[in-house]
Short mmCIF file of C-alpha atoms in Angstrom, two decimals:
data_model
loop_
_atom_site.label_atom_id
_atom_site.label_comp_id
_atom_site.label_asym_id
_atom_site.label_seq_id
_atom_site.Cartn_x
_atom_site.Cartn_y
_atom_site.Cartn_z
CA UNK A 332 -21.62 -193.73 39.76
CA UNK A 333 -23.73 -191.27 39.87
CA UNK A 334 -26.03 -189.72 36.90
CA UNK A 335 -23.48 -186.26 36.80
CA UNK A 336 -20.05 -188.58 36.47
CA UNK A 337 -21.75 -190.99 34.52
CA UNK A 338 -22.40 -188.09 31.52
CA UNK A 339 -18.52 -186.72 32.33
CA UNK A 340 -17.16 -189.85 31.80
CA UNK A 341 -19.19 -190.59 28.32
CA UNK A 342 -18.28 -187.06 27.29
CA UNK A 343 -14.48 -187.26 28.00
CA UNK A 344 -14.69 -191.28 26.08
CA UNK A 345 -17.02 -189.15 22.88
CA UNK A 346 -13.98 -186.75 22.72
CA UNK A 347 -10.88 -189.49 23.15
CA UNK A 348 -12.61 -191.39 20.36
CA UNK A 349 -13.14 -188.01 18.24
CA UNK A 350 -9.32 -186.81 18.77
CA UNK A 351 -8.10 -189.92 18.12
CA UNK A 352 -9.95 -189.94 14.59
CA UNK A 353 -8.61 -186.47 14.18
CA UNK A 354 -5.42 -187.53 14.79
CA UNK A 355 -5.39 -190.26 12.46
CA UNK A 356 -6.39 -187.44 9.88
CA UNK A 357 -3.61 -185.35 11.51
CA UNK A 358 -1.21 -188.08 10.31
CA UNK A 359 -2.16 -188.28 6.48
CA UNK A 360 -1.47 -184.16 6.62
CA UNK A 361 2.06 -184.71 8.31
CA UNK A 362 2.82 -187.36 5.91
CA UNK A 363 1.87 -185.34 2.69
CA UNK A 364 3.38 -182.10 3.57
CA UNK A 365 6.68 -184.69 4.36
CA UNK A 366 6.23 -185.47 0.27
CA UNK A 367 5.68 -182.43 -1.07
CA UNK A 368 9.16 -182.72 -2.53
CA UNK A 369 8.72 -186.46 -3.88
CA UNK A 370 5.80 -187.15 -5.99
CA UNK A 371 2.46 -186.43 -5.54
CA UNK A 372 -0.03 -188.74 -4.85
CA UNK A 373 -3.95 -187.54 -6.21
CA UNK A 374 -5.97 -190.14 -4.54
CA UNK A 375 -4.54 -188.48 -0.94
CA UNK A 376 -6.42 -185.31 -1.55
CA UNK A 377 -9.50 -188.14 -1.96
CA UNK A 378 -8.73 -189.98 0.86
CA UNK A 379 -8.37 -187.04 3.18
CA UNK A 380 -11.61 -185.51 1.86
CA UNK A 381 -13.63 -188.56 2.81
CA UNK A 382 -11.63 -188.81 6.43
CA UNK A 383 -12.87 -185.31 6.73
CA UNK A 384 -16.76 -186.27 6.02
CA UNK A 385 -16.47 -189.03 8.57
CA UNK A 386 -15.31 -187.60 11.19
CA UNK A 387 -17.42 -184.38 10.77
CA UNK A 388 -20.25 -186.68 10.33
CA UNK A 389 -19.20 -188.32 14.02
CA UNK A 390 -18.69 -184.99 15.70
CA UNK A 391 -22.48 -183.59 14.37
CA UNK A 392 -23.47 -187.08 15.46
CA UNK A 393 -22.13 -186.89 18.85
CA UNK A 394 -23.67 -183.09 19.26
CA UNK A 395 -27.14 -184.21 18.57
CA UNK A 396 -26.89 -187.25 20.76
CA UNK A 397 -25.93 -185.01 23.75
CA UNK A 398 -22.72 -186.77 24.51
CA UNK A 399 -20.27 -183.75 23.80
CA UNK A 400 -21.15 -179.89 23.44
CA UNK A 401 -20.72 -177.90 20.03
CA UNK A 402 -17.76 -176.21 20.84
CA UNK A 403 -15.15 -178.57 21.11
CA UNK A 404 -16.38 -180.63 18.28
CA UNK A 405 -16.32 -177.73 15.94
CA UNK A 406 -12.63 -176.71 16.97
CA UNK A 407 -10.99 -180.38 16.68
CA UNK A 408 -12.53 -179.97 13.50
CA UNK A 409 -11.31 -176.64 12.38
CA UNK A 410 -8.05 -176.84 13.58
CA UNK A 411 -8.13 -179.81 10.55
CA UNK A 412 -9.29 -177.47 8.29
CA UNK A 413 -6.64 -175.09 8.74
CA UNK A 414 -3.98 -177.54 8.34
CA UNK A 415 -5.80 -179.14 5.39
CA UNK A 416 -5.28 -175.44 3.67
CA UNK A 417 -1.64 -175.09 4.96
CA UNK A 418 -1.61 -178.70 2.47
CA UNK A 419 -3.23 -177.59 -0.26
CA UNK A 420 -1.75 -174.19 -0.15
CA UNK A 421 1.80 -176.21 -0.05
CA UNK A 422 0.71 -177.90 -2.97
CA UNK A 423 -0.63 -175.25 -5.13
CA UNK A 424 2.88 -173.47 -4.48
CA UNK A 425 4.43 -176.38 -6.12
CA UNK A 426 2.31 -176.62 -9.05
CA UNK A 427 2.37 -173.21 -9.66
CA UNK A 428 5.51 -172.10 -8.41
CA UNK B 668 -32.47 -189.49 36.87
CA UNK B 669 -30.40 -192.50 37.75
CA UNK B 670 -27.12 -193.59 36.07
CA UNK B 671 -28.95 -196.29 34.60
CA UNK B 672 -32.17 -194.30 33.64
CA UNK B 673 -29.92 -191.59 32.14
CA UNK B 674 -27.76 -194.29 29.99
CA UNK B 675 -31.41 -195.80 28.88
CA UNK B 676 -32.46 -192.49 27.80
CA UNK B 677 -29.19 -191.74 25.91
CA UNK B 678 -29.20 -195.18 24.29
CA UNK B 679 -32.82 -194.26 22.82
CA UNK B 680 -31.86 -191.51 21.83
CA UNK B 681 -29.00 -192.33 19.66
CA UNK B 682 -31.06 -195.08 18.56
CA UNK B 683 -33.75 -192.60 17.05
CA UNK B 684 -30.90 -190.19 15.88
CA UNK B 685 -29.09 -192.92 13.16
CA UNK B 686 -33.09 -194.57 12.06
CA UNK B 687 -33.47 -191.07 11.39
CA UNK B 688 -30.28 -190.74 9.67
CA UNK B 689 -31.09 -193.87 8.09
CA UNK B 690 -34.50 -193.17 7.28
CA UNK B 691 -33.18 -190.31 4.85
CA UNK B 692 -31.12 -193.05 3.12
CA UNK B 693 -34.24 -195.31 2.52
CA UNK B 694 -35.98 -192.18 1.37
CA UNK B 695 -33.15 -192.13 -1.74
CA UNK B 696 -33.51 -195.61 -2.21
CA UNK B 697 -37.00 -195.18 -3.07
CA UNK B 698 -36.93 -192.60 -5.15
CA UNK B 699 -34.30 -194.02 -6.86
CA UNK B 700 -36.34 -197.15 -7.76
CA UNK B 701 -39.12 -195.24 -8.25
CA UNK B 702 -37.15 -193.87 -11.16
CA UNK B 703 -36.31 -196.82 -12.44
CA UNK B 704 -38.38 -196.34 -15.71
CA UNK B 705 -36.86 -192.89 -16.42
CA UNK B 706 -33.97 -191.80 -16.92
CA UNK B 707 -31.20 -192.32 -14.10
CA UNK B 708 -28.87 -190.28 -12.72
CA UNK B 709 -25.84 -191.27 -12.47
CA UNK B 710 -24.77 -189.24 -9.14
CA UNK B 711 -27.57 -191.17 -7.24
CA UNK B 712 -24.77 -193.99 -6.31
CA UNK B 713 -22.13 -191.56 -5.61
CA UNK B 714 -24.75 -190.02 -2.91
CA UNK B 715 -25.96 -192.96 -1.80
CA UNK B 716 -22.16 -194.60 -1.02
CA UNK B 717 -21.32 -191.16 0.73
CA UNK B 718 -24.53 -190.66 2.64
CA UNK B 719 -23.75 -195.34 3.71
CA UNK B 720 -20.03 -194.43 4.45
CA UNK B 721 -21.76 -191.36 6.78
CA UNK B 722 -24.03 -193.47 8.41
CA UNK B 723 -21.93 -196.47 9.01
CA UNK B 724 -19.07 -193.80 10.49
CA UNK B 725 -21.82 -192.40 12.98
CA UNK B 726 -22.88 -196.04 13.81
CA UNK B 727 -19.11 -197.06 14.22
CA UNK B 728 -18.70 -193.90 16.76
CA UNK B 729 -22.16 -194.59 18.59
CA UNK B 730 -20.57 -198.33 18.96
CA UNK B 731 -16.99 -197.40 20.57
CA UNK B 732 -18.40 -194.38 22.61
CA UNK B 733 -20.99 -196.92 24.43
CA UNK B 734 -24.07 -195.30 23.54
CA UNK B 735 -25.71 -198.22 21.66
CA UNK B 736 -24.85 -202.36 21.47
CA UNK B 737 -23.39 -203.66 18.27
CA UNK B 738 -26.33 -205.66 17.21
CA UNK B 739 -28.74 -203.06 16.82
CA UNK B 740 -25.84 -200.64 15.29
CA UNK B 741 -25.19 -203.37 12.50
CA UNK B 742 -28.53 -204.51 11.54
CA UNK B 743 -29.58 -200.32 10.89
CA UNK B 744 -26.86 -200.98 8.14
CA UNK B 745 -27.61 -204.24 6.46
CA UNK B 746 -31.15 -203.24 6.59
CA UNK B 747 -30.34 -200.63 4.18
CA UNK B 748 -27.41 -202.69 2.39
CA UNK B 749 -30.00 -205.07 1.54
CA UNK B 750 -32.21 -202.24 0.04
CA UNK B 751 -29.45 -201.09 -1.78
CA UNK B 752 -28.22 -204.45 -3.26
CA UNK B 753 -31.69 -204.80 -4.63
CA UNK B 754 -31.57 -201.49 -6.59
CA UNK B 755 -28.54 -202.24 -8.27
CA UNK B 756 -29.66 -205.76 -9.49
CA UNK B 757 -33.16 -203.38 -10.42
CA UNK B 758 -30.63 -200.91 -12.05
CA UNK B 759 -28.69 -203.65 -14.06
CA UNK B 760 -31.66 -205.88 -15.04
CA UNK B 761 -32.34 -202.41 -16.61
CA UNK B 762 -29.11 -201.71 -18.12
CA UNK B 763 -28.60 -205.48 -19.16
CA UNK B 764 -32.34 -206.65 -20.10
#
């Protein structure tokens, strides 16, 4: 393989690994906007904080070491961000309604 | 540079990249201990787990991505876990004299 493919082929692996953690993150959204009408749980907002410093902490990790460029680290993490507000705009609606 | 050059290189360098990160984490630990005596704060453990739980993310993601081995990756941690156990036994020999 040579040098060239060898780079592609860690940088498409860096950002499988990084979606799939996004993903996972993805998931504990979907699955607190699904009980919005049930009860609400306070350690989520917790949990999904510190999913949020891990993987941002991977992404900035993965930027420095070269393996993926800024841009599509910073997006898989800001499309997060904007569906972590849609949650906890959701959620202020329905404590303050 | 040759495919095995270049994965050398990028090996290194995440290497250097967590110490670093992990160097910054000693840094706390010592100041922490050098504190010992005065007053202490109690936010200096909340930091310290969050900056560990960054680290160990980062080290995790270098792992899967195939930048660096697992040996290496692990003993950055328990290098500082070991630090760390001994200032909380230095904090509660303080707390419990």
């Amino acid at each position: 393989m040579s040098s060239s493919d060898l780079l592609l082929d860690m940088n498409q692996k860096a950002l499988n690994l990084l979606q799939e953690d996004a993903d996972k993150i993805e998931k504990l959204i979907e699955v607190q906007m699904g009980n919005l009408t049930t009860r609400q749980c306070p350690l989520y907002e917790e949990v999904l904080d510190t999913q949020m410093y891990g993987l941002s902490r991977e992404i900035d990790f993965a930027i420095r070491a070269g393996l993926i460029s800024e841009a599509p680290g910073k997006q898989i993490l800001s499309k997060l961000e904007r569906n972590l507000a849609q949650l906890y705009e959701a959620l202020n609606k329905k404590s303050n309604p």
